[in-house]
């Protein structure tokens, strides 16, 4: 599992159809690649993938991953063009602090960026930003004001929800350190809702259970 705290960004080098899947190749910093082994999980803009062909000494350093048909259908990855910036995060070891929230890397669907606007335009490097996006109607029941949501792999807090439009406040560090700064209105965005809301719905919140919802949440996440 992940926490939605982006470690670094990478750059898409290629999207290559193969006989049975679609392979993406991503340039990434060597310090991250040196911690990655073949078969390990890695979050690429919120999508949990299996790392292949890791080459920390290549120029540029890179790794690859295969996209299954479900991944292509649910996410934006196969739509990206070379030079696209992607967010990267390695899994969180058990027992580590959860700085964001529990992120599975299982994208629920894609939304569309409406706007990303600076609150103080005259201070572009220091300002907070308002991110507005639309999400699929089927996901709105899992998104609540002040709740958690994962956008492009980033753990964020919902400021408001009106119909299918979600507004999120972005701090300067998040804007500068992730792929958000490269997006433009109309860009498709990977969305993962908080899995706790799904379990709450499944258990009908007040239903009797051997475990509390929090315990079920942690068990389901591998803790």
PDB file of C-alpha atoms in Angstrom:
ATOM      1  CA  UNK A   1       0.000   0.000   0.000  1.00  0.00           C
ATOM      2  CA  UNK A   2       0.922   3.655  -0.370  1.00  0.00           C
ATOM      3  CA  UNK A   3       0.134   6.838   1.522  1.00  0.00           C
ATOM      4  CA  UNK A   4      -0.174   9.353  -1.309  1.00  0.00           C
ATOM      5  CA  UNK A   5       2.952  11.288  -0.314  1.00  0.00           C
ATOM      6  CA  UNK A   6       4.775  11.605  -3.628  1.00  0.00           C
ATOM      7  CA  UNK A   7       8.496  10.837  -3.384  1.00  0.00           C
ATOM      8  CA  UNK A   8       9.542  12.230  -6.730  1.00  0.00           C
ATOM      9  CA  UNK A   9       8.399  12.640 -10.314  1.00  0.00           C
ATOM     10  CA  UNK A  10       9.441  10.795 -13.447  1.00  0.00           C
ATOM     11  CA  UNK A  11       9.051  11.368 -17.174  1.00  0.00           C
ATOM     12  CA  UNK A  12       7.322   9.046 -19.583  1.00  0.00           C
ATOM     13  CA  UNK A  13       9.737   7.849 -22.247  1.00  0.00           C
ATOM     14  CA  UNK A  14       7.493   5.529 -24.258  1.00  0.00           C
ATOM     15  CA  UNK A  15       4.163   3.709 -24.437  1.00  0.00           C
ATOM     16  CA  UNK A  16       4.731   0.542 -26.450  1.00  0.00           C
ATOM     17  CA  UNK A  17       2.053  -1.997 -27.458  1.00  0.00           C
ATOM     18  CA  UNK A  18       3.316  -5.572 -27.129  1.00  0.00           C
ATOM     19  CA  UNK A  19       1.846  -8.934 -28.029  1.00  0.00           C
ATOM     20  CA  UNK A  20      -0.161  -9.288 -24.841  1.00  0.00           C
ATOM     21  CA  UNK A  21      -0.058  -5.949 -23.041  1.00  0.00           C
ATOM     22  CA  UNK A  22       1.028  -2.328 -23.284  1.00  0.00           C
ATOM     23  CA  UNK A  23       4.406  -1.447 -21.799  1.00  0.00           C
ATOM     24  CA  UNK A  24       5.346   1.961 -20.471  1.00  0.00           C
ATOM     25  CA  UNK A  25       8.915   3.087 -19.846  1.00  0.00           C
ATOM     26  CA  UNK A  26       9.599   5.861 -17.356  1.00  0.00           C
ATOM     27  CA  UNK A  27      12.715   7.882 -16.616  1.00  0.00           C
ATOM     28  CA  UNK A  28      13.146   8.163 -12.852  1.00  0.00           C
ATOM     29  CA  UNK A  29      15.843   9.352 -10.432  1.00  0.00           C
ATOM     30  CA  UNK A  30      18.506   6.746  -9.606  1.00  0.00           C
ATOM     31  CA  UNK A  31      18.001   7.005  -5.801  1.00  0.00           C
ATOM     32  CA  UNK A  32      14.455   5.702  -6.210  1.00  0.00           C
ATOM     33  CA  UNK A  33      15.461   3.041  -8.740  1.00  0.00           C
ATOM     34  CA  UNK A  34      18.217   1.788  -6.437  1.00  0.00           C
ATOM     35  CA  UNK A  35      15.503   0.879  -3.913  1.00  0.00           C
ATOM     36  CA  UNK A  36      13.383  -0.871  -6.513  1.00  0.00           C
ATOM     37  CA  UNK A  37      13.680  -4.538  -7.483  1.00  0.00           C
ATOM     38  CA  UNK A  38      12.118  -6.394 -10.374  1.00  0.00           C
ATOM     39  CA  UNK A  39       8.605  -7.439  -9.353  1.00  0.00           C
ATOM     40  CA  UNK A  40       8.222  -4.705  -6.731  1.00  0.00           C
ATOM     41  CA  UNK A  41       5.161  -2.493  -6.658  1.00  0.00           C
ATOM     42  CA  UNK A  42       5.464   1.162  -7.582  1.00  0.00           C
ATOM     43  CA  UNK A  43       2.785   3.828  -7.801  1.00  0.00           C
ATOM     44  CA  UNK A  44       2.801   5.716 -11.094  1.00  0.00           C
ATOM     45  CA  UNK A  45       0.419   8.686 -10.909  1.00  0.00           C
ATOM     46  CA  UNK A  46      -1.736   6.701  -8.511  1.00  0.00           C
ATOM     47  CA  UNK A  47      -1.647   3.370 -10.354  1.00  0.00           C
ATOM     48  CA  UNK A  48      -0.006   0.405  -8.619  1.00  0.00           C
ATOM     49  CA  UNK A  49       2.240  -1.279 -11.192  1.00  0.00           C
ATOM     50  CA  UNK A  50       4.912  -3.989 -11.184  1.00  0.00           C
ATOM     51  CA  UNK A  51       8.416  -2.726 -11.892  1.00  0.00           C
ATOM     52  CA  UNK A  52      10.329  -4.395 -14.754  1.00  0.00           C
ATOM     53  CA  UNK A  53      13.640  -3.787 -16.549  1.00  0.00           C
ATOM     54  CA  UNK A  54      15.041  -1.498 -13.867  1.00  0.00           C
ATOM     55  CA  UNK A  55      18.096   0.352 -15.201  1.00  0.00           C
ATOM     56  CA  UNK A  56      19.476   2.835 -12.639  1.00  0.00           C
ATOM     57  CA  UNK A  57      22.700   3.260 -14.639  1.00  0.00           C
ATOM     58  CA  UNK A  58      21.103   3.902 -18.018  1.00  0.00           C
ATOM     59  CA  UNK A  59      20.854   7.381 -19.486  1.00  0.00           C
ATOM     60  CA  UNK A  60      18.398   8.438 -18.408  1.00  0.00           C
ATOM     61  CA  UNK A  61      17.822   5.989 -15.517  1.00  0.00           C
ATOM     62  CA  UNK A  62      14.584   4.116 -16.195  1.00  0.00           C
ATOM     63  CA  UNK A  63      12.195   1.287 -15.480  1.00  0.00           C
ATOM     64  CA  UNK A  64       9.269  -0.281 -17.295  1.00  0.00           C
ATOM     65  CA  UNK A  65       5.868  -1.690 -16.356  1.00  0.00           C
ATOM     66  CA  UNK A  66       3.113  -3.514 -18.221  1.00  0.00           C
ATOM     67  CA  UNK A  67      -0.458  -2.211 -18.328  1.00  0.00           C
ATOM     68  CA  UNK A  68      -3.200  -4.824 -18.138  1.00  0.00           C
ATOM     69  CA  UNK A  69      -6.455  -4.306 -20.031  1.00  0.00           C
ATOM     70  CA  UNK A  70      -8.181  -3.261 -16.777  1.00  0.00           C
ATOM     71  CA  UNK A  71      -5.470  -0.669 -16.122  1.00  0.00           C
ATOM     72  CA  UNK A  72      -5.857   0.749 -19.623  1.00  0.00           C
ATOM     73  CA  UNK A  73      -9.640   0.937 -19.226  1.00  0.00           C
ATOM     74  CA  UNK A  74      -9.605   2.552 -15.764  1.00  0.00           C
ATOM     75  CA  UNK A  75      -6.651   4.939 -15.859  1.00  0.00           C
ATOM     76  CA  UNK A  76      -4.977   7.625 -17.927  1.00  0.00           C
ATOM     77  CA  UNK A  77      -1.612   5.900 -18.330  1.00  0.00           C
ATOM     78  CA  UNK A  78      -2.067   4.594 -21.872  1.00  0.00           C
ATOM     79  CA  UNK A  79      -3.191   8.087 -22.945  1.00  0.00           C
ATOM     80  CA  UNK A  80      -0.009   9.834 -21.830  1.00  0.00           C
ATOM     81  CA  UNK A  81       2.430  11.202 -24.372  1.00  0.00           C
ATOM     82  CA  UNK A  82       6.248  11.018 -24.182  1.00  0.00           C
ATOM     83  CA  UNK A  83       7.646  13.703 -21.861  1.00  0.00           C
ATOM     84  CA  UNK A  84       4.531  13.588 -19.661  1.00  0.00           C
ATOM     85  CA  UNK A  85       5.393  14.010 -15.980  1.00  0.00           C
ATOM     86  CA  UNK A  86       4.218  11.238 -13.635  1.00  0.00           C
ATOM     87  CA  UNK A  87       4.153  11.025  -9.853  1.00  0.00           C
ATOM     88  CA  UNK A  88       6.153   8.196  -8.245  1.00  0.00           C
ATOM     89  CA  UNK A  89       5.873   6.572  -4.826  1.00  0.00           C
ATOM     90  CA  UNK A  90       7.225   3.304  -3.433  1.00  0.00           C
ATOM     91  CA  UNK A  91       5.126   1.211  -1.018  1.00  0.00           C
ATOM     92  CA  UNK A  92       5.028   2.174   2.654  1.00  0.00           C
ATOM     93  CA  UNK A  93       6.632  -0.449   4.948  1.00  0.00           C
ATOM     94  CA  UNK A  94       4.348  -1.863   7.646  1.00  0.00           C
ATOM     95  CA  UNK A  95       4.667   0.110  10.864  1.00  0.00           C
ATOM     96  CA  UNK A  96       5.701   3.340   9.138  1.00  0.00           C
ATOM     97  CA  UNK A  97       3.805   6.552   9.906  1.00  0.00           C
ATOM     98  CA  UNK A  98       0.853   7.188   7.602  1.00  0.00           C
ATOM     99  CA  UNK A  99       1.602  10.733   6.514  1.00  0.00           C
ATOM    100  CA  UNK A 100      -1.280  10.865   4.035  1.00  0.00           C
ATOM    101  CA  UNK A 101      -3.975   8.180   4.063  1.00  0.00           C
ATOM    102  CA  UNK A 102      -4.198   4.550   2.980  1.00  0.00           C
ATOM    103  CA  UNK A 103      -3.848   4.507  -0.801  1.00  0.00           C
ATOM    104  CA  UNK A 104      -4.094   1.174  -2.588  1.00  0.00           C
ATOM    105  CA  UNK A 105      -3.076   2.260  -6.056  1.00  0.00           C
ATOM    106  CA  UNK A 106      -6.340   0.820  -7.374  1.00  0.00           C
ATOM    107  CA  UNK A 107      -7.738   3.649  -9.482  1.00  0.00           C
ATOM    108  CA  UNK A 108     -11.539   3.848  -9.417  1.00  0.00           C
ATOM    109  CA  UNK A 109     -11.868   5.944 -12.535  1.00  0.00           C
ATOM    110  CA  UNK A 110     -10.796   9.140 -14.226  1.00  0.00           C
ATOM    111  CA  UNK A 111     -11.944  12.686 -13.726  1.00  0.00           C
ATOM    112  CA  UNK A 112     -11.345  15.855 -15.711  1.00  0.00           C
ATOM    113  CA  UNK A 113      -9.422  18.909 -14.589  1.00  0.00           C
ATOM    114  CA  UNK A 114     -11.634  22.003 -14.707  1.00  0.00           C
ATOM    115  CA  UNK A 115      -9.132  24.547 -13.393  1.00  0.00           C
ATOM    116  CA  UNK A 116      -5.998  24.944 -11.295  1.00  0.00           C
ATOM    117  CA  UNK A 117      -5.845  28.566 -10.207  1.00  0.00           C
ATOM    118  CA  UNK A 118      -3.479  30.465  -7.910  1.00  0.00           C
ATOM    119  CA  UNK A 119      -5.135  32.141  -4.950  1.00  0.00           C
ATOM    120  CA  UNK A 120      -2.538  34.934  -5.079  1.00  0.00           C
ATOM    121  CA  UNK A 121      -1.514  35.289  -8.745  1.00  0.00           C
ATOM    122  CA  UNK A 122       1.092  37.932  -7.978  1.00  0.00           C
ATOM    123  CA  UNK A 123       3.052  35.399  -5.847  1.00  0.00           C
ATOM    124  CA  UNK A 124       3.116  32.307  -8.083  1.00  0.00           C
ATOM    125  CA  UNK A 125       5.874  30.501  -6.181  1.00  0.00           C
ATOM    126  CA  UNK A 126       4.367  31.024  -2.721  1.00  0.00           C
ATOM    127  CA  UNK A 127       0.635  30.895  -3.288  1.00  0.00           C
ATOM    128  CA  UNK A 128      -1.869  28.173  -2.527  1.00  0.00           C
ATOM    129  CA  UNK A 129      -3.920  26.903  -5.452  1.00  0.00           C
ATOM    130  CA  UNK A 130      -7.521  25.894  -6.007  1.00  0.00           C
ATOM    131  CA  UNK A 131      -7.903  22.678  -7.985  1.00  0.00           C
ATOM    132  CA  UNK A 132     -11.345  21.999  -9.436  1.00  0.00           C
ATOM    133  CA  UNK A 133     -12.211  18.771 -11.217  1.00  0.00           C
ATOM    134  CA  UNK A 134     -15.214  16.731 -12.177  1.00  0.00           C
ATOM    135  CA  UNK A 135     -15.477  13.080 -11.179  1.00  0.00           C
ATOM    136  CA  UNK A 136     -17.739  10.256 -12.380  1.00  0.00           C
ATOM    137  CA  UNK A 137     -21.196  10.453 -10.826  1.00  0.00           C
ATOM    138  CA  UNK A 138     -20.814   6.907  -9.467  1.00  0.00           C
ATOM    139  CA  UNK A 139     -17.919   8.043  -7.246  1.00  0.00           C
ATOM    140  CA  UNK A 140     -19.576  11.089  -5.691  1.00  0.00           C
ATOM    141  CA  UNK A 141     -21.120   9.083  -2.842  1.00  0.00           C
ATOM    142  CA  UNK A 142     -17.610   8.245  -1.611  1.00  0.00           C
ATOM    143  CA  UNK A 143     -16.365  11.846  -1.567  1.00  0.00           C
ATOM    144  CA  UNK A 144     -17.157  14.121   1.381  1.00  0.00           C
ATOM    145  CA  UNK A 145     -16.049  17.557   2.504  1.00  0.00           C
ATOM    146  CA  UNK A 146     -12.807  17.310   4.558  1.00  0.00           C
ATOM    147  CA  UNK A 147     -12.454  13.670   3.541  1.00  0.00           C
ATOM    148  CA  UNK A 148      -9.485  12.146   1.732  1.00  0.00           C
ATOM    149  CA  UNK A 149      -9.180  11.569  -1.998  1.00  0.00           C
ATOM    150  CA  UNK A 150      -6.277  10.492  -4.180  1.00  0.00           C
ATOM    151  CA  UNK A 151      -5.634  12.546  -7.310  1.00  0.00           C
ATOM    152  CA  UNK A 152      -2.841  11.327  -9.598  1.00  0.00           C
ATOM    153  CA  UNK A 153      -1.474   9.375  -6.630  1.00  0.00           C
ATOM    154  CA  UNK A 154      -1.476  12.423  -4.319  1.00  0.00           C
ATOM    155  CA  UNK A 155      -3.254  12.234  -0.971  1.00  0.00           C
ATOM    156  CA  UNK A 156      -5.431  15.352  -0.801  1.00  0.00           C
ATOM    157  CA  UNK A 157      -8.242  16.759   1.325  1.00  0.00           C
ATOM    158  CA  UNK A 158     -11.575  17.671  -0.205  1.00  0.00           C
ATOM    159  CA  UNK A 159     -12.566  21.312   0.339  1.00  0.00           C
ATOM    160  CA  UNK A 160     -16.026  21.070  -1.195  1.00  0.00           C
ATOM    161  CA  UNK A 161     -18.247  18.860  -3.327  1.00  0.00           C
ATOM    162  CA  UNK A 162     -21.048  20.259  -5.493  1.00  0.00           C
ATOM    163  CA  UNK A 163     -22.648  17.642  -7.689  1.00  0.00           C
ATOM    164  CA  UNK A 164     -19.812  16.006  -9.582  1.00  0.00           C
ATOM    165  CA  UNK A 165     -17.403  18.932  -9.115  1.00  0.00           C
ATOM    166  CA  UNK A 166     -14.786  18.633  -6.382  1.00  0.00           C
ATOM    167  CA  UNK A 167     -12.615  21.493  -5.127  1.00  0.00           C
ATOM    168  CA  UNK A 168      -9.293  20.896  -3.386  1.00  0.00           C
ATOM    169  CA  UNK A 169      -6.797  23.321  -1.859  1.00  0.00           C
ATOM    170  CA  UNK A 170      -3.220  22.716  -3.047  1.00  0.00           C
ATOM    171  CA  UNK A 171      -0.277  23.991  -1.012  1.00  0.00           C
ATOM    172  CA  UNK A 172       2.801  25.418  -2.785  1.00  0.00           C
ATOM    173  CA  UNK A 173       4.951  22.334  -2.002  1.00  0.00           C
ATOM    174  CA  UNK A 174       2.443  19.961  -3.601  1.00  0.00           C
ATOM    175  CA  UNK A 175       2.117  22.167  -6.660  1.00  0.00           C
ATOM    176  CA  UNK A 176       5.898  22.437  -7.115  1.00  0.00           C
ATOM    177  CA  UNK A 177       6.748  18.789  -6.336  1.00  0.00           C
ATOM    178  CA  UNK A 178       4.167  16.860  -8.349  1.00  0.00           C
ATOM    179  CA  UNK A 179       2.767  16.572 -11.851  1.00  0.00           C
ATOM    180  CA  UNK A 180      -0.114  18.943 -11.055  1.00  0.00           C
ATOM    181  CA  UNK A 181       1.879  21.914 -12.338  1.00  0.00           C
ATOM    182  CA  UNK A 182       2.026  20.308 -15.793  1.00  0.00           C
ATOM    183  CA  UNK A 183      -1.721  19.739 -16.211  1.00  0.00           C
ATOM    184  CA  UNK A 184      -4.117  21.971 -18.112  1.00  0.00           C
ATOM    185  CA  UNK A 185      -7.915  22.273 -18.140  1.00  0.00           C
ATOM    186  CA  UNK A 186      -9.438  19.225 -19.797  1.00  0.00           C
ATOM    187  CA  UNK A 187      -6.633  16.888 -18.698  1.00  0.00           C
ATOM    188  CA  UNK A 188      -7.847  13.456 -17.551  1.00  0.00           C
ATOM    189  CA  UNK A 189      -6.924  12.637 -13.942  1.00  0.00           C
ATOM    190  CA  UNK A 190      -6.648   9.340 -12.075  1.00  0.00           C
ATOM    191  CA  UNK A 191      -8.952   9.153  -9.054  1.00  0.00           C
ATOM    192  CA  UNK A 192      -8.997   6.753  -6.125  1.00  0.00           C
ATOM    193  CA  UNK A 193     -11.621   7.390  -3.457  1.00  0.00           C
ATOM    194  CA  UNK A 194     -10.939   6.621   0.195  1.00  0.00           C
ATOM    195  CA  UNK A 195     -11.315   2.851   0.576  1.00  0.00           C
ATOM    196  CA  UNK A 196     -12.709   3.377   4.094  1.00  0.00           C
ATOM    197  CA  UNK A 197     -15.829   4.920   2.569  1.00  0.00           C
ATOM    198  CA  UNK A 198     -16.323   1.783   0.480  1.00  0.00           C
ATOM    199  CA  UNK A 199     -16.067  -0.478   3.513  1.00  0.00           C
ATOM    200  CA  UNK A 200     -18.443   1.780   5.418  1.00  0.00           C
ATOM    201  CA  UNK A 201     -20.976   1.422   2.623  1.00  0.00           C
ATOM    202  CA  UNK A 202     -20.429  -2.330   2.431  1.00  0.00           C
ATOM    203  CA  UNK A 203     -20.934  -2.788   6.157  1.00  0.00           C
ATOM    204  CA  UNK A 204     -23.839  -0.329   6.211  1.00  0.00           C
ATOM    205  CA  UNK A 205     -21.891   1.653   8.823  1.00  0.00           C
ATOM    206  CA  UNK A 206     -23.797   0.551  11.902  1.00  0.00           C
ATOM    207  CA  UNK A 207     -23.931  -3.182  11.211  1.00  0.00           C
ATOM    208  CA  UNK A 208     -22.610  -5.452  13.918  1.00  0.00           C
ATOM    209  CA  UNK A 209     -19.162  -6.799  13.151  1.00  0.00           C
ATOM    210  CA  UNK A 210     -16.330  -8.628  14.809  1.00  0.00           C
ATOM    211  CA  UNK A 211     -14.053  -5.736  13.882  1.00  0.00           C
ATOM    212  CA  UNK A 212     -14.544  -1.987  13.914  1.00  0.00           C
ATOM    213  CA  UNK A 213     -14.466  -0.184  10.574  1.00  0.00           C
ATOM    214  CA  UNK A 214     -10.989   1.124  11.379  1.00  0.00           C
ATOM    215  CA  UNK A 215      -9.778  -2.403  12.114  1.00  0.00           C
ATOM    216  CA  UNK A 216     -11.326  -3.698   8.884  1.00  0.00           C
ATOM    217  CA  UNK A 217      -9.642  -0.829   7.031  1.00  0.00           C
ATOM    218  CA  UNK A 218      -6.200  -1.711   8.382  1.00  0.00           C
ATOM    219  CA  UNK A 219      -6.659  -5.461   7.883  1.00  0.00           C
ATOM    220  CA  UNK A 220      -7.755  -4.962   4.279  1.00  0.00           C
ATOM    221  CA  UNK A 221      -4.742  -2.740   3.695  1.00  0.00           C
ATOM    222  CA  UNK A 222      -2.281  -5.347   4.950  1.00  0.00           C
ATOM    223  CA  UNK A 223      -1.563  -3.961   8.414  1.00  0.00           C
TER     224      UNK A 223
END
